[in-house]
Amino acid sequence: MNLDLLFDPLFRVPFFTGLLLAALLPILGLYLRLRGEWLAALGYAHIAGAGGVLAPLVGVPIIAGALGGGALVALAKGLLRRKGNDTYALFILIGWSVMLLGAAYSHHAQLIGQALIDGQLYFIGSQHLLTALVLGGLVVFGLPFLSRLLLREHLFPWHDRANGRPVRLQSVAFDLLAAVTIGLAATAMGVMAAFAVLFVPAWIAFALAPGWRWALLLAATMSIVAYLLGFVAAVLFDLPFGPALVAVLVLFTPLRLLVRPPAGRV
């Protein structure tokens, strides 16, 4: 076990990229759970994986293929005005089949597909970090505005429509933000790790937090702690990052299963 590896410059960009995504994903996961669309995490992650595998086959960067694929299906979902997990179940099937068929087409695509499954965070570059910073800015400055709409739509679903306020554009904007962020996380952490980071902390916080702001804080804190533990374990014991992170997140699940949720939570 070599502790010096944790401070190796080679891991700086991957570490901070993953740390930023670990803070962003559970926040988006809470809003997806609020909308009853928690399966979006796995749906968008599979679509991003398929886009990443197909990208080199058509001569575009992997990150562009992953983010572009997620953005396209988010727009399609918005135009079709489809809600609920059934749409994302279809995305999972499409993404899974395209990812494996694309990986079978060439050895290079096969290596990319395996990396998306393993979640080898250490090999990502500055493009991921810069994109994560841009998405972080969009979440910080854009989500507070979208948050009011999303919360009002959940608590008073006919309020905006009754007052003649269009909500479709804001809803599509959130779908795009979620899809692109999940797509970036899938190429950095791996498909299943991105799903776990978005799903598990939000799942626990949604049940245990006494209010919405506490839920946001609890989910982000839990995700960051799990990320730090997973990163350290993966580097020190030479493990694939994705499975290590998912294993740590699974250790948090007794909080949801054993602790009684507080009464009167919103």
mmCIF file of N, CA and C in Angstrom, residues 1-57:
data_model
loop_
_atom_site.group_PDB
_atom_site.id
_atom_site.type_symbol
_atom_site.label_atom_id
_atom_site.label_comp_id
_atom_site.label_asym_id
_atom_site.label_seq_id
_atom_site.Cartn_x
_atom_site.Cartn_y
_atom_site.Cartn_z
ATOM 1 N N MET A 1 0.846 -1.188 0.000
ATOM 2 C CA MET A 1 0.000 0.000 0.000
ATOM 3 C C MET A 1 0.889 1.249 0.000
ATOM 4 N N ASN A 2 0.794 2.052 -1.048
ATOM 5 C CA ASN A 2 1.648 3.238 -1.200
ATOM 6 C C ASN A 2 0.785 4.501 -1.067
ATOM 7 N N LEU A 3 0.893 5.148 0.108
ATOM 8 C CA LEU A 3 0.083 6.342 0.354
ATOM 9 C C LEU A 3 0.485 7.518 -0.525
ATOM 10 N N ASP A 4 1.725 7.503 -1.019
ATOM 11 C CA ASP A 4 2.191 8.604 -1.877
ATOM 12 C C ASP A 4 1.403 8.688 -3.173
ATOM 13 N N LEU A 5 0.800 7.576 -3.585
ATOM 14 C CA LEU A 5 0.013 7.584 -4.823
ATOM 15 C C LEU A 5 -1.156 8.555 -4.748
ATOM 16 N N LEU A 6 -1.697 8.752 -3.560
ATOM 17 C CA LEU A 6 -2.845 9.645 -3.410
ATOM 18 C C LEU A 6 -2.507 11.086 -3.769
ATOM 19 N N PHE A 7 -1.222 11.441 -3.683
ATOM 20 C CA PHE A 7 -0.794 12.816 -3.950
ATOM 21 C C PHE A 7 -0.020 12.926 -5.261
ATOM 22 N N ASP A 8 -0.078 11.869 -6.063
ATOM 23 C CA ASP A 8 0.596 11.885 -7.355
ATOM 24 C C ASP A 8 -0.114 12.875 -8.281
ATOM 25 N N PRO A 9 0.643 13.766 -8.959
ATOM 26 C CA PRO A 9 0.012 14.733 -9.889
ATOM 27 C C PRO A 9 -0.841 14.064 -10.962
ATOM 28 N N LEU A 10 -0.554 12.800 -11.253
ATOM 29 C CA LEU A 10 -1.311 12.075 -12.276
ATOM 30 C C LEU A 10 -2.794 11.991 -11.924
ATOM 31 N N PHE A 11 -3.110 11.997 -10.624
ATOM 32 C CA PHE A 11 -4.489 11.802 -10.181
ATOM 33 C C PHE A 11 -5.207 13.105 -9.863
ATOM 34 N N ARG A 12 -4.564 14.243 -10.027
ATOM 35 C CA ARG A 12 -5.182 15.509 -9.610
ATOM 36 C C ARG A 12 -6.410 15.850 -10.441
ATOM 37 N N VAL A 13 -6.268 15.833 -11.760
ATOM 38 C CA VAL A 13 -7.406 16.162 -12.623
ATOM 39 C C VAL A 13 -8.545 15.159 -12.439
ATOM 40 N N PRO A 14 -8.273 13.841 -12.466
ATOM 41 C CA PRO A 14 -9.368 12.897 -12.214
ATOM 42 C C PRO A 14 -10.018 13.088 -10.848
ATOM 43 N N PHE A 15 -9.213 13.363 -9.814
ATOM 44 C CA PHE A 15 -9.778 13.505 -8.476
ATOM 45 C C PHE A 15 -10.748 14.673 -8.402
ATOM 46 N N PHE A 16 -10.345 15.843 -8.875
ATOM 47 C CA PHE A 16 -11.208 17.016 -8.761
ATOM 48 C C PHE A 16 -12.408 16.928 -9.699
ATOM 49 N N THR A 17 -12.231 16.268 -10.847
ATOM 50 C CA THR A 17 -13.378 16.056 -11.734
ATOM 51 C C THR A 17 -14.424 15.188 -11.061
ATOM 52 N N GLY A 18 -13.980 14.076 -10.512
ATOM 53 C CA GLY A 18 -14.903 13.184 -9.828
ATOM 54 C C GLY A 18 -15.535 13.813 -8.609
ATOM 55 N N LEU A 19 -14.763 14.617 -7.877
ATOM 56 C CA LEU A 19 -15.292 15.286 -6.684
ATOM 57 C C LEU A 19 -16.423 16.246 -7.051
ATOM 58 N N LEU A 20 -16.225 16.995 -8.127
ATOM 59 C CA LEU A 20 -17.262 17.932 -8.565
ATOM 60 C C LEU A 20 -18.509 17.188 -9.015
ATOM 61 N N LEU A 21 -18.334 16.106 -9.755
ATOM 62 C CA LEU A 21 -19.488 15.325 -10.205
ATOM 63 C C LEU A 21 -20.194 14.665 -9.024
ATOM 64 N N ALA A 22 -19.429 14.252 -8.022
ATOM 65 C CA ALA A 22 -20.032 13.639 -6.837
ATOM 66 C C ALA A 22 -20.900 14.627 -6.081
ATOM 67 N N ALA A 23 -20.595 15.908 -6.180
ATOM 68 C CA ALA A 23 -21.427 16.929 -5.531
ATOM 69 C C ALA A 23 -22.656 17.271 -6.367
ATOM 70 N N LEU A 24 -22.529 17.227 -7.702
ATOM 71 C CA LEU A 24 -23.626 17.634 -8.577
ATOM 72 C C LEU A 24 -24.690 16.555 -8.750
ATOM 73 N N LEU A 25 -24.257 15.316 -8.933
ATOM 74 C CA LEU A 25 -25.189 14.253 -9.305
ATOM 75 C C LEU A 25 -26.300 14.016 -8.287
ATOM 76 N N PRO A 26 -26.004 13.908 -6.987
ATOM 77 C CA PRO A 26 -27.111 13.648 -6.059
ATOM 78 C C PRO A 26 -28.121 14.784 -5.970
ATOM 79 N N ILE A 27 -27.684 16.013 -6.243
ATOM 80 C CA ILE A 27 -28.624 17.138 -6.259
ATOM 81 C C ILE A 27 -29.618 16.964 -7.405
ATOM 82 N N LEU A 28 -29.099 16.630 -8.570
ATOM 83 C CA LEU A 28 -29.990 16.348 -9.698
ATOM 84 C C LEU A 28 -30.849 15.119 -9.408
ATOM 85 N N GLY A 29 -30.251 14.141 -8.717
ATOM 86 C CA GLY A 29 -30.992 12.931 -8.387
ATOM 87 C C GLY A 29 -32.199 13.191 -7.513
ATOM 88 N N LEU A 30 -32.102 14.171 -6.615
ATOM 89 C CA LEU A 30 -33.234 14.520 -5.764
ATOM 90 C C LEU A 30 -34.406 15.063 -6.582
ATOM 91 N N TYR A 31 -34.093 15.904 -7.559
ATOM 92 C CA TYR A 31 -35.169 16.461 -8.388
ATOM 93 C C TYR A 31 -35.778 15.383 -9.288
ATOM 94 N N LEU A 32 -34.961 14.468 -9.771
ATOM 95 C CA LEU A 32 -35.497 13.372 -10.576
ATOM 96 C C LEU A 32 -36.392 12.470 -9.729
ATOM 97 N N ARG A 33 -35.987 12.220 -8.498
ATOM 98 C CA ARG A 33 -36.830 11.426 -7.597
ATOM 99 C C ARG A 33 -38.120 12.168 -7.275
ATOM 100 N N LEU A 34 -38.024 13.478 -7.111
ATOM 101 C CA LEU A 34 -39.217 14.289 -6.862
ATOM 102 C C LEU A 34 -40.217 14.136 -7.996
ATOM 103 N N ARG A 35 -39.708 14.051 -9.222
ATOM 104 C CA ARG A 35 -40.580 13.914 -10.390
ATOM 105 C C ARG A 35 -41.010 12.470 -10.641
ATOM 106 N N GLY A 36 -40.545 11.545 -9.791
ATOM 107 C CA GLY A 36 -40.857 10.142 -10.005
ATOM 108 C C GLY A 36 -40.117 9.552 -11.182
ATOM 109 N N GLU A 37 -38.924 10.098 -11.489
ATOM 110 C CA GLU A 37 -38.156 9.650 -12.656
ATOM 111 C C GLU A 37 -36.740 9.260 -12.255
ATOM 112 N N TRP A 38 -36.604 8.549 -11.124
ATOM 113 C CA TRP A 38 -35.277 8.187 -10.656
ATOM 114 C C TRP A 38 -34.550 7.261 -11.623
ATOM 115 N N LEU A 39 -35.287 6.530 -12.464
ATOM 116 C CA LEU A 39 -34.648 5.636 -13.420
ATOM 117 C C LEU A 39 -33.932 6.415 -14.528
ATOM 118 N N ALA A 40 -34.156 7.738 -14.576
ATOM 119 C CA ALA A 40 -33.456 8.563 -15.566
ATOM 120 C C ALA A 40 -31.950 8.434 -15.426
ATOM 121 N N ALA A 41 -31.460 8.245 -14.196
ATOM 122 C CA ALA A 41 -30.023 8.124 -13.973
ATOM 123 C C ALA A 41 -29.442 6.982 -14.794
ATOM 124 N N LEU A 42 -30.074 5.836 -14.730
ATOM 125 C CA LEU A 42 -29.566 4.675 -15.460
ATOM 126 C C LEU A 42 -29.860 4.787 -16.947
ATOM 127 N N GLY A 43 -31.011 5.382 -17.294
ATOM 128 C CA GLY A 43 -31.345 5.549 -18.711
ATOM 129 C C GLY A 43 -30.363 6.451 -19.424
ATOM 130 N N TYR A 44 -30.119 7.638 -18.885
ATOM 131 C CA TYR A 44 -29.180 8.569 -19.504
ATOM 132 C C TYR A 44 -27.750 8.029 -19.475
ATOM 133 N N ALA A 45 -27.391 7.309 -18.413
ATOM 134 C CA ALA A 45 -26.046 6.751 -18.330
ATOM 135 C C ALA A 45 -25.807 5.721 -19.429
ATOM 136 N N HIS A 46 -26.806 4.891 -19.712
ATOM 137 C CA HIS A 46 -26.666 3.904 -20.792
ATOM 138 C C HIS A 46 -26.606 4.581 -22.160
ATOM 139 N N ILE A 47 -27.427 5.604 -22.352
ATOM 140 C CA ILE A 47 -27.377 6.324 -23.624
ATOM 141 C C ILE A 47 -26.004 6.981 -23.803
ATOM 142 N N ALA A 48 -25.479 7.567 -22.722
ATOM 143 C CA ALA A 48 -24.143 8.175 -22.792
ATOM 144 C C ALA A 48 -23.083 7.123 -23.098
ATOM 145 N N GLY A 49 -23.218 5.952 -22.478
ATOM 146 C CA GLY A 49 -22.272 4.880 -22.783
ATOM 147 C C GLY A 49 -22.319 4.470 -24.241
ATOM 148 N N ALA A 50 -23.534 4.376 -24.793
ATOM 149 C CA ALA A 50 -23.667 4.031 -26.212
ATOM 150 C C ALA A 50 -23.053 5.111 -27.089
ATOM 151 N N GLY A 51 -23.288 6.392 -26.740
ATOM 152 C CA GLY A 51 -22.688 7.477 -27.513
ATOM 153 C C GLY A 51 -21.175 7.469 -27.434
ATOM 154 N N GLY A 52 -20.630 7.134 -26.250
ATOM 155 C CA GLY A 52 -19.186 7.064 -26.104
ATOM 156 C C GLY A 52 -18.569 5.950 -26.922
ATOM 157 N N VAL A 53 -19.247 4.813 -27.008
ATOM 158 C CA VAL A 53 -18.736 3.692 -27.804
ATOM 159 C C VAL A 53 -18.820 3.991 -29.296
ATOM 160 N N LEU A 54 -19.903 4.640 -29.724
ATOM 161 C CA LEU A 54 -20.081 4.931 -31.150
ATOM 162 C C LEU A 54 -19.208 6.095 -31.622
ATOM 163 N N ALA A 55 -18.794 6.959 -30.701
ATOM 164 C CA ALA A 55 -18.063 8.174 -31.075
ATOM 165 C C ALA A 55 -16.833 7.910 -31.934
ATOM 166 N N PRO A 56 -15.918 7.014 -31.529
ATOM 167 C CA PRO A 56 -14.732 6.794 -32.377
ATOM 168 C C PRO A 56 -15.058 6.149 -33.718
ATOM 169 N N LEU A 57 -16.189 5.450 -33.789
ATOM 170 C CA LEU A 57 -16.576 4.814 -35.053
ATOM 171 C C LEU A 57 -17.004 5.836 -36.096
#
